[in-house]
PDB file of C-alpha atoms and ligand atoms in Angstrom:
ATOM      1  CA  UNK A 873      26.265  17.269 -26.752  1.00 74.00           C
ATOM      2  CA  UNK A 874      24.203  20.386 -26.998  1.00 86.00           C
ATOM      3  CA  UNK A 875      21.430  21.156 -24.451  1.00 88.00           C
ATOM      4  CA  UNK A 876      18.609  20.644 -27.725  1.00 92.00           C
ATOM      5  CA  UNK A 877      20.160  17.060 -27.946  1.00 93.00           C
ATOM      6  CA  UNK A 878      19.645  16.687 -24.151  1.00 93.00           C
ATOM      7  CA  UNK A 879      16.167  17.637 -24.263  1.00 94.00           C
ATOM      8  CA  UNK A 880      15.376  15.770 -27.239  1.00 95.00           C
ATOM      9  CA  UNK A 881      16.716  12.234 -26.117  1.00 96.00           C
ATOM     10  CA  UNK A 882      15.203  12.770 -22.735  1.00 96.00           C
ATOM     11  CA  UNK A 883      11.698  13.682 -24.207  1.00 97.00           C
ATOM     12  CA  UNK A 884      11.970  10.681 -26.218  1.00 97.00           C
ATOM     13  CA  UNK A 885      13.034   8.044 -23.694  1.00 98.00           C
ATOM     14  CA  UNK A 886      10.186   9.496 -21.020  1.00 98.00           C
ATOM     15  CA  UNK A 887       7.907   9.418 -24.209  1.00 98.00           C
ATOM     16  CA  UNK A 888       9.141   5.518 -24.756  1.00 98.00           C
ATOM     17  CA  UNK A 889       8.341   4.825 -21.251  1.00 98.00           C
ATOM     18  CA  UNK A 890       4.749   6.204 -21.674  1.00 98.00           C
ATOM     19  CA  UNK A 891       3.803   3.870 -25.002  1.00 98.00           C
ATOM     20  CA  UNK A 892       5.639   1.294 -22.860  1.00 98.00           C
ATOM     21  CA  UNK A 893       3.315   1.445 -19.646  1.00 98.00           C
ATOM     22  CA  UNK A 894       0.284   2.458 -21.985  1.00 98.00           C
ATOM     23  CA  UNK A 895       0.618  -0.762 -24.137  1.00 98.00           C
ATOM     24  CA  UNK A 896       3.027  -3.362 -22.318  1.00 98.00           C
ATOM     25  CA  UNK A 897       1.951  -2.674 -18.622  1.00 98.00           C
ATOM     26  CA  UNK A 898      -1.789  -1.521 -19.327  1.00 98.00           C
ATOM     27  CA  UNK A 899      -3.187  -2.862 -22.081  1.00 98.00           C
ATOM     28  CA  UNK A 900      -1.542  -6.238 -22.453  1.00 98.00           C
ATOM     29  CA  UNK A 901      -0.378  -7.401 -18.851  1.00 98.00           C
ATOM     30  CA  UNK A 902      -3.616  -5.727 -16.573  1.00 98.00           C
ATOM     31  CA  UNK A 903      -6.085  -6.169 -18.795  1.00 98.00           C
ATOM     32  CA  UNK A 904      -5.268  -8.927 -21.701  1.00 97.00           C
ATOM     33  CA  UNK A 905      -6.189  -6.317 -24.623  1.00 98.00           C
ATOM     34  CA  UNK A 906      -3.525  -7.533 -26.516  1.00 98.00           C
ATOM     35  CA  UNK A 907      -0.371 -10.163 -25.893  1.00 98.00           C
ATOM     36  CA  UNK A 908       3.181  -8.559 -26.781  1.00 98.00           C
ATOM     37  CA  UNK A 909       5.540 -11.298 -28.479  1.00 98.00           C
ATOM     38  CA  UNK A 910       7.254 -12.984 -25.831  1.00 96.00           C
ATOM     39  CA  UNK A 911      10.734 -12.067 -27.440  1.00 97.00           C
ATOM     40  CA  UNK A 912       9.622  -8.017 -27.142  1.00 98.00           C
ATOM     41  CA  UNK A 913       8.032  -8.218 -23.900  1.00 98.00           C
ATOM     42  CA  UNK A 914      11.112  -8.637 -21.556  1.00 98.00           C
ATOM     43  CA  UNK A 915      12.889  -5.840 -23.597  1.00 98.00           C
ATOM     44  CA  UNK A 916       9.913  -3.293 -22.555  1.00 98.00           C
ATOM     45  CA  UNK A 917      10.232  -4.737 -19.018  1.00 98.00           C
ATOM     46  CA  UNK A 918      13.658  -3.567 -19.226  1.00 97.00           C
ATOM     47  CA  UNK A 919      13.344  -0.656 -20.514  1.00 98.00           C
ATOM     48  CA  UNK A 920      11.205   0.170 -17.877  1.00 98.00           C
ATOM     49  CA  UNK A 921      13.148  -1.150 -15.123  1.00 97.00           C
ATOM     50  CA  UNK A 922      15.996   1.153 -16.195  1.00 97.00           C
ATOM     51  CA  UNK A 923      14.113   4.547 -16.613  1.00 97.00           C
ATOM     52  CA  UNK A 924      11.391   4.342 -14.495  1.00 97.00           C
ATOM     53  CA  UNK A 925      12.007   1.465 -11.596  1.00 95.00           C
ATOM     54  CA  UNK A 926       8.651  -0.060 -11.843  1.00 96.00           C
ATOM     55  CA  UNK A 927       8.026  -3.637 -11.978  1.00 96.00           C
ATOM     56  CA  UNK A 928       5.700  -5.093 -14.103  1.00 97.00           C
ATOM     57  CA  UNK A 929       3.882  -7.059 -11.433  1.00 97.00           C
ATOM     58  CA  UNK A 930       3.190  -4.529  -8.844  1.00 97.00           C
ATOM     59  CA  UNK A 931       1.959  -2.588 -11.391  1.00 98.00           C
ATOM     60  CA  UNK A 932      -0.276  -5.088 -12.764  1.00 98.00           C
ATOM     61  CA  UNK A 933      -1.653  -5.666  -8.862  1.00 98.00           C
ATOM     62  CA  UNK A 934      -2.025  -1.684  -8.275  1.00 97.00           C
ATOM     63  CA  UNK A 935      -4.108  -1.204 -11.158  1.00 98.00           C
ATOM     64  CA  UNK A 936      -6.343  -3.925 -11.190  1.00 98.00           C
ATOM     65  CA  UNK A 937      -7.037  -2.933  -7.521  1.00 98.00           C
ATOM     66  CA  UNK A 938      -7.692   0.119  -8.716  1.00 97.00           C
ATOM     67  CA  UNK A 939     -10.768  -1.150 -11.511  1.00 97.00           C
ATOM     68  CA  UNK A 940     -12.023  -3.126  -8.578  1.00 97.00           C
ATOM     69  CA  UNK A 941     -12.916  -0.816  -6.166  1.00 96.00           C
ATOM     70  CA  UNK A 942     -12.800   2.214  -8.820  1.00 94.00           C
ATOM     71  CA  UNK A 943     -12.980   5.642  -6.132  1.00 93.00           C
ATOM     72  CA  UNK A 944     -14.641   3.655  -3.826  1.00 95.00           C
ATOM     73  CA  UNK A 945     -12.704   2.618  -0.517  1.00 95.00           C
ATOM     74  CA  UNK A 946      -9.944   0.423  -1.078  1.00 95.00           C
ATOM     75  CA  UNK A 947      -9.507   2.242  -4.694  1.00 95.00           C
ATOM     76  CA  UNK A 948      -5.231   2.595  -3.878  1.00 95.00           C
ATOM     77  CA  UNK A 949      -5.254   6.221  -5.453  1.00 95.00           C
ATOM     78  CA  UNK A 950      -8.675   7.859  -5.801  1.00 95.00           C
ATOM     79  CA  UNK A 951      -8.936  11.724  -6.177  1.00 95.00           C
ATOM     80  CA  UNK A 952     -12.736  11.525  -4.565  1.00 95.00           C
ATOM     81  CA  UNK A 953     -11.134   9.527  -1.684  1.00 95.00           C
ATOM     82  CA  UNK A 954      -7.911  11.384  -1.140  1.00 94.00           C
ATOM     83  CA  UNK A 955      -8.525  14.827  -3.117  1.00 95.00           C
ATOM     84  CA  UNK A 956      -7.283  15.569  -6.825  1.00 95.00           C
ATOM     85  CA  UNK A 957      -3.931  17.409  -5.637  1.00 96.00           C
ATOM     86  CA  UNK A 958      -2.989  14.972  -3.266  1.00 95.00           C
ATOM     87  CA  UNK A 959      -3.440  11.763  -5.640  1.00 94.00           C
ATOM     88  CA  UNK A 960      -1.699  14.036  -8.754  1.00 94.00           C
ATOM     89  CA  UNK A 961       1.324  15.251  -7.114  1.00 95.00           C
ATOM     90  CA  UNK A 962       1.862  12.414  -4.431  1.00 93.00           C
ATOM     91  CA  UNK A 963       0.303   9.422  -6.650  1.00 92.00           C
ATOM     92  CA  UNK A 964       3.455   7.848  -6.195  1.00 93.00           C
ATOM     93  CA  UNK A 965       3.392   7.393  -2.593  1.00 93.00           C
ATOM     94  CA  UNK A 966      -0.258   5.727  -2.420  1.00 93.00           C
ATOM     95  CA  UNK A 967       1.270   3.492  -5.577  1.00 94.00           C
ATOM     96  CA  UNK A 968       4.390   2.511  -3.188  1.00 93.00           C
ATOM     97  CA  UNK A 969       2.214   2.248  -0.538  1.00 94.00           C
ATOM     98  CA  UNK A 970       0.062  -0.513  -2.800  1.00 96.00           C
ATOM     99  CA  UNK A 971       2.755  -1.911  -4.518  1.00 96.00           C
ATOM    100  CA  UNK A 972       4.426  -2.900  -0.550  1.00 96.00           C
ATOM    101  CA  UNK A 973       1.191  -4.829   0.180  1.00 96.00           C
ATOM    102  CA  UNK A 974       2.229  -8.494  -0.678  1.00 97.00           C
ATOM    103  CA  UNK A 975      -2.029  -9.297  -0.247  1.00 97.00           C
ATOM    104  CA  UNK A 976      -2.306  -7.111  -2.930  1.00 97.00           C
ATOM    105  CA  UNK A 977       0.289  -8.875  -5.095  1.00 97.00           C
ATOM    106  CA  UNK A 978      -0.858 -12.855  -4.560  1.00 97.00           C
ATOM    107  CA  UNK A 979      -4.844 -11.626  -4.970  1.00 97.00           C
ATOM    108  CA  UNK A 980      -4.530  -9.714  -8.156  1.00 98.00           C
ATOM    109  CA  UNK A 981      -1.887 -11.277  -9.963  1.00 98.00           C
ATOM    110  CA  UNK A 982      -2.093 -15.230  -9.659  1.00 97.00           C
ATOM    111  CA  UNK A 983      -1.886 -14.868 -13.886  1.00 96.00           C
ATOM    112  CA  UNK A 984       1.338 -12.910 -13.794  1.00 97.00           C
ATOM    113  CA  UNK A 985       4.640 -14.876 -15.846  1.00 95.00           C
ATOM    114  CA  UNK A 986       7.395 -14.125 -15.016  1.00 95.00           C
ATOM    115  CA  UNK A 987       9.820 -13.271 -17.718  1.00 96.00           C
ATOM    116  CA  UNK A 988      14.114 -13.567 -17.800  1.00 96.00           C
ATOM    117  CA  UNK A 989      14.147  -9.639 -16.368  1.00 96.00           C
ATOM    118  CA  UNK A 990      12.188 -10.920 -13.514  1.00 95.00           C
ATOM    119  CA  UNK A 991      14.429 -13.818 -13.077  1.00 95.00           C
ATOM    120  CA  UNK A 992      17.099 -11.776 -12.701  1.00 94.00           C
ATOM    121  CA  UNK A 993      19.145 -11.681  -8.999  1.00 92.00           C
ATOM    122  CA  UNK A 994      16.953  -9.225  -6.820  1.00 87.00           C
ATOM    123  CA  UNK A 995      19.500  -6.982  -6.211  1.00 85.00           C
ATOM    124  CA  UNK A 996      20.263  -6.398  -9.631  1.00 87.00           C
ATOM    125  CA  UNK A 997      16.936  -5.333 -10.613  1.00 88.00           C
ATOM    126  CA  UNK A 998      16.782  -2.826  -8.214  1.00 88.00           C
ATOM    127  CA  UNK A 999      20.005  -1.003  -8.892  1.00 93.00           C
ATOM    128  CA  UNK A1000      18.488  -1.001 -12.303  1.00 96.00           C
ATOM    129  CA  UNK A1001      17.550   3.026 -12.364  1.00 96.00           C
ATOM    130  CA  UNK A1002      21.064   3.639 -10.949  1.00 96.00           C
ATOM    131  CA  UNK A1003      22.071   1.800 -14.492  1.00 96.00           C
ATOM    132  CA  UNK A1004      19.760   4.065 -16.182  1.00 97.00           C
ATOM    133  CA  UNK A1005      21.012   7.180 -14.975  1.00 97.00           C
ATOM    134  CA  UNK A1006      24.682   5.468 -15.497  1.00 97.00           C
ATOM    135  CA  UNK A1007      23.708   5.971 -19.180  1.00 97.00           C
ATOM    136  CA  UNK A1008      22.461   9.119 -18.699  1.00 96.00           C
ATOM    137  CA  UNK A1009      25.412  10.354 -17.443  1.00 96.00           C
ATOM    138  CA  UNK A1010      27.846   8.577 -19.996  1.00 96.00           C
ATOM    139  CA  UNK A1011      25.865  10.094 -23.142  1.00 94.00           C
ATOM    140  CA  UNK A1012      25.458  13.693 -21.597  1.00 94.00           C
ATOM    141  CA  UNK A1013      28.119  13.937 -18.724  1.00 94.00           C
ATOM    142  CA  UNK A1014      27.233  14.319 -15.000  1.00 94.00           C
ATOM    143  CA  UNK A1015      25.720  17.239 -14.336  1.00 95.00           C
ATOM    144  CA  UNK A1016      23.557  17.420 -17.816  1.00 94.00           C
ATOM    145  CA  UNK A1017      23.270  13.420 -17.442  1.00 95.00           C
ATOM    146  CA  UNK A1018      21.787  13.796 -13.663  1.00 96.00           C
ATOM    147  CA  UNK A1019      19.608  16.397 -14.669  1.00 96.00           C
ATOM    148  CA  UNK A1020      17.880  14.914 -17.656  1.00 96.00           C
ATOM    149  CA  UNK A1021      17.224  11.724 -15.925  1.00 97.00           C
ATOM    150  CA  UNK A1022      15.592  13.240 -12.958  1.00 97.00           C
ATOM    151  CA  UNK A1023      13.900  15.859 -15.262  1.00 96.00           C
ATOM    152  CA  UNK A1024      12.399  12.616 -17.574  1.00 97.00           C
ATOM    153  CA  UNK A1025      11.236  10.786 -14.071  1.00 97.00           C
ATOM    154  CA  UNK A1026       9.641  13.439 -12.813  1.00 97.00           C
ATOM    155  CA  UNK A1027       7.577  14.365 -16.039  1.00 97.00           C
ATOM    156  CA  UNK A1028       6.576  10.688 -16.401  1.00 97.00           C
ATOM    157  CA  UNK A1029       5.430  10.111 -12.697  1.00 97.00           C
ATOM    158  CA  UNK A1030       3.390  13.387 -13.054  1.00 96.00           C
ATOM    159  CA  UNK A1031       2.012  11.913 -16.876  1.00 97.00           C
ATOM    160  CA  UNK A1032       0.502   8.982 -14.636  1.00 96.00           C
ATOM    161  CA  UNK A1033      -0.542  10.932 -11.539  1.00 96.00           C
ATOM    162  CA  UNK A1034      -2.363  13.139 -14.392  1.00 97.00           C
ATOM    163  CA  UNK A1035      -4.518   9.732 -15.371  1.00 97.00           C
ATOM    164  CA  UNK A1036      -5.265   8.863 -11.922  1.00 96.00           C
ATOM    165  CA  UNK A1037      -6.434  12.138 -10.670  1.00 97.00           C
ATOM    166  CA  UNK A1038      -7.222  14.595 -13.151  1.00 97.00           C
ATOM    167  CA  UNK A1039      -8.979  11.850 -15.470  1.00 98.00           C
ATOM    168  CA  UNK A1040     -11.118  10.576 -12.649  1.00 97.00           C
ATOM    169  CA  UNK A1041     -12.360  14.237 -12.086  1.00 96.00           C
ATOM    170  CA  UNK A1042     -12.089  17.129 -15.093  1.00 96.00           C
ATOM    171  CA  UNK A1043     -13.167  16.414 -18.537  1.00 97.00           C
ATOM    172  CA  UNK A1044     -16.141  15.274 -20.324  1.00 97.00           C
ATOM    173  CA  UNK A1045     -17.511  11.399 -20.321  1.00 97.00           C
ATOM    174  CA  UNK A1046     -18.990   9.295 -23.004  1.00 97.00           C
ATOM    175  CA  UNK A1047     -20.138   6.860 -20.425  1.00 97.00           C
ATOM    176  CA  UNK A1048     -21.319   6.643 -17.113  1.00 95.00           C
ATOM    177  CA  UNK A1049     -18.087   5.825 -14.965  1.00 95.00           C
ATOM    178  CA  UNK A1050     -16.793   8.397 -12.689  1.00 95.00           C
ATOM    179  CA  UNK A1051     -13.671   8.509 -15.202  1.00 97.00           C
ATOM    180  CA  UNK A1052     -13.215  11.202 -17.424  1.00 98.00           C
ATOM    181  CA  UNK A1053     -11.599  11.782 -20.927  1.00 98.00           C
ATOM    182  CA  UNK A1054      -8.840  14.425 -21.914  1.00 98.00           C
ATOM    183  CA  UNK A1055      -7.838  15.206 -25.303  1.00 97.00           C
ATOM    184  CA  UNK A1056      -5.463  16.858 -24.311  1.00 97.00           C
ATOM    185  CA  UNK A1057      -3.743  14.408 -21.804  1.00 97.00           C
ATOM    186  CA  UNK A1058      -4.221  11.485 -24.294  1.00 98.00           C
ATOM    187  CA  UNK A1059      -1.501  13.359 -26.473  1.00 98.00           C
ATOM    188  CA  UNK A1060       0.489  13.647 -23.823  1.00 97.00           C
ATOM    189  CA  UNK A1061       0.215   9.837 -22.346  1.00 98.00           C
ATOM    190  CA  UNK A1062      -0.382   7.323 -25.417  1.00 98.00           C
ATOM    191  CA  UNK A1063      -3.959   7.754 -25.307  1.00 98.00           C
ATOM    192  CA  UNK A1064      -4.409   7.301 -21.510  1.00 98.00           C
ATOM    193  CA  UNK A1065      -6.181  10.135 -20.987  1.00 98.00           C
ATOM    194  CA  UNK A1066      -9.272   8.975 -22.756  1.00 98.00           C
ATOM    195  CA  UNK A1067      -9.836   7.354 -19.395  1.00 98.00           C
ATOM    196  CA  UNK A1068     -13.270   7.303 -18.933  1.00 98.00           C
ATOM    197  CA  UNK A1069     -13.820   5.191 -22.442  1.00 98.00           C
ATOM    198  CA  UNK A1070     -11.145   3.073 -20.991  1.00 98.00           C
ATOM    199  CA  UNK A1071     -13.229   2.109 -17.640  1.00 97.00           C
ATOM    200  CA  UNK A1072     -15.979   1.365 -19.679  1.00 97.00           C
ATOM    201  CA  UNK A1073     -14.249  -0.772 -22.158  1.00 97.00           C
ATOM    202  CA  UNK A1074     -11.360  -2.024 -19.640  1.00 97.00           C
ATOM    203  CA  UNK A1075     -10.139  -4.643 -21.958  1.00 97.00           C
ATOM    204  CA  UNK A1076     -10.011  -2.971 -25.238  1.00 98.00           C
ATOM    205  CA  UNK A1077      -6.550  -2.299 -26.535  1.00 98.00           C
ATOM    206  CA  UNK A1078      -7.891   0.898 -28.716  1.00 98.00           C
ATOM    207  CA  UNK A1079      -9.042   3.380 -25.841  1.00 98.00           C
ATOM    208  CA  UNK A1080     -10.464   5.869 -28.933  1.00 97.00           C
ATOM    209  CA  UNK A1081     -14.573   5.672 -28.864  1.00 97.00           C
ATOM    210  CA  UNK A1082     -14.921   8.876 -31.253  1.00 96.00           C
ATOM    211  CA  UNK A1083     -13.609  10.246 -34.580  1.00 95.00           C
ATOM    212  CA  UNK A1084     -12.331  13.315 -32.707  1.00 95.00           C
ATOM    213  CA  UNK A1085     -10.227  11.717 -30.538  1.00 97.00           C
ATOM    214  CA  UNK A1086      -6.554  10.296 -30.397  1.00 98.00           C
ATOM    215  CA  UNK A1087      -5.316   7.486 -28.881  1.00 98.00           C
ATOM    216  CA  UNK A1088      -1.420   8.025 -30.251  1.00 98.00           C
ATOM    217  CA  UNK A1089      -0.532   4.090 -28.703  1.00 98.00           C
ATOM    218  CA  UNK A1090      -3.539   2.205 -31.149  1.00 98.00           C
ATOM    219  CA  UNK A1091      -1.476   2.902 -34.801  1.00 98.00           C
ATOM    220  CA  UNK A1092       1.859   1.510 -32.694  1.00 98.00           C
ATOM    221  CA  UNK A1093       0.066  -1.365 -31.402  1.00 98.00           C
ATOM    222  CA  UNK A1094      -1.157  -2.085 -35.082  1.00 98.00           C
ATOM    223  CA  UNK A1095       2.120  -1.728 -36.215  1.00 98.00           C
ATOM    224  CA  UNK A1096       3.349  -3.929 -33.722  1.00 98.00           C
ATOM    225  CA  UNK A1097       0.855  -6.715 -35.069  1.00 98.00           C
ATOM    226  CA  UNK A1098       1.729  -6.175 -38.839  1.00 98.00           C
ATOM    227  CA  UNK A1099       5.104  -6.829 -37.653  1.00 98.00           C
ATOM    228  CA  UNK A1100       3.983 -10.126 -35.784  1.00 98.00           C
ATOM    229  CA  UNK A1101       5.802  -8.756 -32.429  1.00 98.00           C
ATOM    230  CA  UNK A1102       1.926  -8.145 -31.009  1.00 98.00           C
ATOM    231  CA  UNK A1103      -1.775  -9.730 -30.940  1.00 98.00           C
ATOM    232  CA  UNK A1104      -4.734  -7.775 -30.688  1.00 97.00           C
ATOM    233  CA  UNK A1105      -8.064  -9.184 -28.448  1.00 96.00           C
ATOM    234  CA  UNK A1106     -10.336  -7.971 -30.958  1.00 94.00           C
ATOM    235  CA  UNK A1107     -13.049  -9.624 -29.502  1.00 91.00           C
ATOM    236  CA  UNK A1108     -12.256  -7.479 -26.235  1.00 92.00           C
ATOM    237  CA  UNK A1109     -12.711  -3.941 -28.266  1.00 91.00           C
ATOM    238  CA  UNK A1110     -16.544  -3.789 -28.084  1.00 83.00           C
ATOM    239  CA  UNK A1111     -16.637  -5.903 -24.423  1.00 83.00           C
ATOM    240  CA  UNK A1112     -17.945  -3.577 -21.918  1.00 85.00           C
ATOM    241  CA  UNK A1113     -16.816  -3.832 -18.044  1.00 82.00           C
TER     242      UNK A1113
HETATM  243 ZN1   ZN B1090      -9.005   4.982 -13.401  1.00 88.68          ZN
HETATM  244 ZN1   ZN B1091      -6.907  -0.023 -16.651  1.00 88.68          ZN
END
């Protein structure tokens, strides 16, 4: 396969893994925006279990910690608490770090279903990135294969670090939260980078407040309801925090 073909499959599945957190893990699971059909929902979890090792639950915990206490102590990742190059090049450890605290889990996620992924043997799921890069490495042979996959990982843990420390710090604000919006970012994450509209409208599955700006995940998660494979909280859109 030619390196262009490399790069372009890789792009997309990192870019898949973005809409995936944006809209499964974000705006559906944390914060009830929207419900995902319950046939589609396990095959995001996958996805994501497979490309990114995250599971949907610690996630879920993480970030609602994180709208609770919002750069304030106990906020697992703040930029104002920990600096802004600290949280966006080593937001992965504080997440870890979060995600280990079994408190954390049973206090923010007594809501959380568990779906067939979940149900699956323990070990399993966790050799589930090793599967990942298994297919990596079978489409673009080893040393492309092992490349791309660590190249795609790395690009979308620094996509998230980017929300949780540049957006909480640089950019301009339509409402008075310390979060801050990024055009620029919300290209490049689904839409997450219109963060600060997001803190003040937590449960709204469109994070766009403005004519000028793009929230790429809000046309697939309309899509997704034409289809009947999503439903959107509409009631939630206008429902500030
Ligand atoms: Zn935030
Ligand atoms: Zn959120």
């Amino acid at each position: 396969m030619t390196t262009l073909w490399v790069v372009a499959i890789s792009a997309a599945v990192c870019q898949i893994s973005v809409f995936l957190t944006t809209i499964y893990l974000h705006r559906a699971l944390t914060h009830r925006g929207l419900e995902v059909h319950r046939a589609l929902a396990p095959l995001m979890h996958l996805h994501l279990s497979l490309f990114t090792g995250i599971k949907p639950r610690e996630w879920v915990a993480v970030h609602r910690k994180h709208h609770h206490f919002s750069d304030k102590e106990g906020d697992p990742h703040s930029p104002l608490l920990f600096g802004l190059w600290r949280v966006l090049l080593g937001n992965v450890f504080y997440y870890r770090a979060e995600a280990a605290n079994a408190a954390t889990i049973a206090k923010y996620t007594p809501d959380y279903r568990e779906d067939w992924v979940d149900r699956l043997p323990r070990r399993l799921i966790s050799f589930a990135p090793l599967a990942g890069l298994g297919l990596f490495l079978i489409l673009f042979g080893w040393l492309a294969g092992a490349i791309a996959y660590a190249v795609q990982g790395v690009v979308y843990i620094l996509l998230n670090s980017s929300i949780n420390s540049v957006c909480h710090v640089v950019g301009y604000r339509n409402y008075d939260n310390q979060a801050t919006n990024l055009r620029s970012i919300a290209l490049l994450t689904g839409g997450e980078g219109l963060h600060n509209n997001h803190h003040e409208f937590p449960s709204s599955a469109r994070f766009a407040r403005r004519a000028s700006e793009i929230d790429p995940a809000w046309p697939v998660i309309l899509v997704l309801e034409r289809l009947g494979l999503a439903t959107v909280n509409r009631a939630a859109i206008g429902k500030a925090a």
